[in-house]
Amino acid sequence: MTTRVYRKDYPRPQLVREHWLNLNGEWDFCFDDENVGELQKRPEQSKETRKITVPFTYETSRSGTGEEMFHPRVWYSTSVSIPEDAEGKQVILHFQAVDYSARVWINGVMAGSHQGGYAAFFFDITPYLVFGA
């Protein structure tokens, strides 16, 4: 599991919160050119899992994937430990942008979807979290 740290340099000062977690860093990643990911519960069962550095797109050198070809579908996956003191509070997952369509899964359940390239969006993921596990 990747270690995440609380950061002081909040990216959106107008929405500053005392507690927030930056999810940038190393994630698991795989291509899904055949569009079978949801049926196969990727990336949990993928044999093609790679590492990617978020927030960079896989085509960029800073992503670490070494891949520049177009792929119509990709999967990102990571594990995050939510602090115990967050139990009973609302937990929001913010995205600054996704190109172009995103489906967000939390603990095996689709928490939401979004379409629209480069637009910020968020989901309340509180109902999908498991505290104390």
Short mmCIF file of C-alpha atoms in Angstrom, two decimals:
data_model
loop_
_atom_site.label_atom_id
_atom_site.label_comp_id
_atom_site.label_asym_id
_atom_site.label_seq_id
_atom_site.Cartn_x
_atom_site.Cartn_y
_atom_site.Cartn_z
CA MET A 1 0.00 0.00 0.00
CA THR A 2 1.23 3.48 -0.86
CA THR A 3 1.78 5.83 2.05
CA ARG A 4 -0.07 9.14 1.78
CA VAL A 5 0.65 12.22 3.83
CA TYR A 6 -1.36 15.25 4.83
CA ARG A 7 0.00 18.30 3.07
CA LYS A 8 -0.08 21.98 3.98
CA ASP A 9 -0.13 23.32 0.40
CA TYR A 10 -3.86 23.01 -0.21
CA PRO A 11 -4.49 23.28 -3.98
CA ARG A 12 -7.75 25.26 -3.76
CA PRO A 13 -7.34 27.96 -1.08
CA GLN A 14 -10.97 29.09 -1.35
CA LEU A 15 -12.05 25.62 -0.15
CA VAL A 16 -9.35 25.01 2.46
CA ARG A 17 -10.11 22.33 5.03
CA GLU A 18 -8.22 21.38 8.16
CA HIS A 19 -8.01 17.72 7.10
CA TRP A 20 -7.36 16.64 3.56
CA LEU A 21 -5.26 14.02 1.84
CA ASN A 22 -3.41 14.47 -1.45
CA LEU A 23 -3.64 11.23 -3.46
CA ASN A 24 -0.87 12.11 -5.92
CA GLY A 25 1.87 9.49 -6.06
CA GLU A 26 2.31 5.92 -7.24
CA TRP A 27 -0.82 4.00 -8.24
CA ASP A 28 -1.48 0.65 -9.91
CA PHE A 29 -2.45 1.07 -13.54
CA CYS A 30 -3.44 -1.01 -16.57
CA PHE A 31 -4.71 -0.62 -20.12
CA ASP A 32 -8.13 -2.01 -21.08
CA ASP A 33 -8.16 -1.82 -24.89
CA GLU A 34 -10.71 -4.67 -25.12
CA ASN A 35 -13.17 -2.96 -22.72
CA VAL A 36 -13.43 -5.98 -20.43
CA GLY A 37 -12.37 -4.24 -17.23
CA GLU A 38 -15.69 -4.12 -15.44
CA LEU A 39 -16.46 -7.75 -16.28
CA GLN A 40 -13.06 -8.89 -15.04
CA LYS A 41 -13.05 -6.57 -12.02
CA ARG A 42 -9.86 -4.88 -13.10
CA PRO A 43 -7.36 -3.96 -11.94
CA GLU A 44 -7.66 -6.39 -9.02
CA GLN A 45 -7.36 -9.41 -11.34
CA SER A 46 -5.25 -7.87 -14.09
CA LYS A 47 -2.00 -9.59 -15.02
CA GLU A 48 -0.95 -6.45 -16.86
CA THR A 49 -0.81 -4.11 -13.87
CA ARG A 50 1.89 -1.46 -14.06
CA LYS A 51 2.76 1.51 -11.87
CA ILE A 52 1.92 5.12 -12.74
CA THR A 53 2.73 8.40 -11.04
CA VAL A 54 -0.45 10.41 -10.52
CA PRO A 55 -1.34 13.15 -11.51
CA PHE A 56 0.49 12.62 -14.81
CA THR A 57 -1.27 11.01 -17.79
CA TYR A 58 0.24 7.75 -18.97
CA GLU A 59 1.49 9.35 -22.21
CA THR A 60 3.86 11.71 -20.39
CA SER A 61 7.40 10.77 -19.36
CA ARG A 62 6.73 11.84 -15.75
CA SER A 63 4.03 9.17 -15.43
CA GLY A 64 6.71 6.48 -15.48
CA THR A 65 4.74 4.13 -17.76
CA GLY A 66 6.96 4.48 -20.81
CA GLU A 67 3.85 4.35 -23.04
CA GLU A 68 2.87 7.02 -25.54
CA MET A 69 0.38 5.13 -27.77
CA PHE A 70 -3.34 5.90 -27.47
CA HIS A 71 -5.44 3.48 -25.40
CA PRO A 72 -9.22 4.01 -25.24
CA ARG A 73 -9.61 2.80 -21.63
CA VAL A 74 -7.30 2.68 -18.64
CA TRP A 75 -7.69 1.71 -14.98
CA TYR A 76 -6.09 3.35 -11.98
CA SER A 77 -6.17 1.71 -8.55
CA THR A 78 -4.83 2.52 -5.11
CA SER A 79 -5.52 1.85 -1.45
CA VAL A 80 -6.02 4.65 1.04
CA SER A 81 -6.32 4.49 4.81
CA ILE A 82 -8.90 6.95 6.04
CA PRO A 83 -8.04 8.21 9.54
CA GLU A 84 -10.28 6.79 12.25
CA ASP A 85 -11.26 10.28 13.37
CA ALA A 86 -13.02 10.70 9.99
CA GLU A 87 -15.68 8.16 10.96
CA GLY A 88 -19.04 9.87 11.21
CA LYS A 89 -17.85 12.70 8.96
CA GLN A 90 -18.43 13.25 5.27
CA VAL A 91 -15.52 12.15 3.03
CA ILE A 92 -15.35 13.81 -0.38
CA LEU A 93 -13.15 12.65 -3.27
CA HIS A 94 -12.21 15.55 -5.56
CA PHE A 95 -10.83 15.33 -9.10
CA GLN A 96 -9.35 18.37 -10.77
CA ALA A 97 -9.93 16.82 -14.20
CA VAL A 98 -10.20 13.54 -16.10
CA ASP A 99 -9.93 13.15 -19.85
CA TYR A 100 -12.79 12.42 -20.75
CA SER A 101 -14.89 9.93 -18.88
CA ALA A 102 -14.44 8.43 -15.41
CA ARG A 103 -16.15 5.74 -13.37
CA VAL A 104 -15.06 5.72 -9.75
CA TRP A 105 -15.15 2.48 -7.75
CA ILE A 106 -14.72 2.40 -3.98
CA ASN A 107 -14.37 -1.01 -2.30
CA GLY A 108 -15.87 -2.79 -5.31
CA VAL A 109 -18.90 -0.49 -5.67
CA MET A 110 -19.30 2.20 -8.32
CA ALA A 111 -19.47 5.47 -6.37
CA GLY A 112 -20.14 7.65 -9.40
CA SER A 113 -19.26 8.61 -12.92
CA HIS A 114 -18.41 11.79 -14.76
CA GLN A 115 -18.09 12.86 -18.40
CA GLY A 116 -16.52 16.06 -19.61
CA GLY A 117 -12.85 16.55 -20.27
CA TYR A 118 -10.84 18.76 -17.97
CA ALA A 119 -13.72 19.73 -15.66
CA ALA A 120 -13.36 19.45 -11.89
CA PHE A 121 -15.84 17.14 -10.13
CA PHE A 122 -16.28 15.30 -6.83
CA PHE A 123 -18.12 12.44 -5.15
CA ASP A 124 -19.26 11.90 -1.58
CA ILE A 125 -17.64 8.51 -0.95
CA THR A 126 -18.65 8.21 2.71
CA PRO A 127 -21.19 5.39 2.14
CA TYR A 128 -18.55 3.23 0.42
CA LEU A 129 -15.86 3.42 3.10
CA VAL A 130 -15.00 0.80 5.68
CA PHE A 131 -13.71 2.26 8.94
CA GLY A 132 -11.54 0.32 11.34
CA ALA A 133 -10.71 -2.42 8.82
#
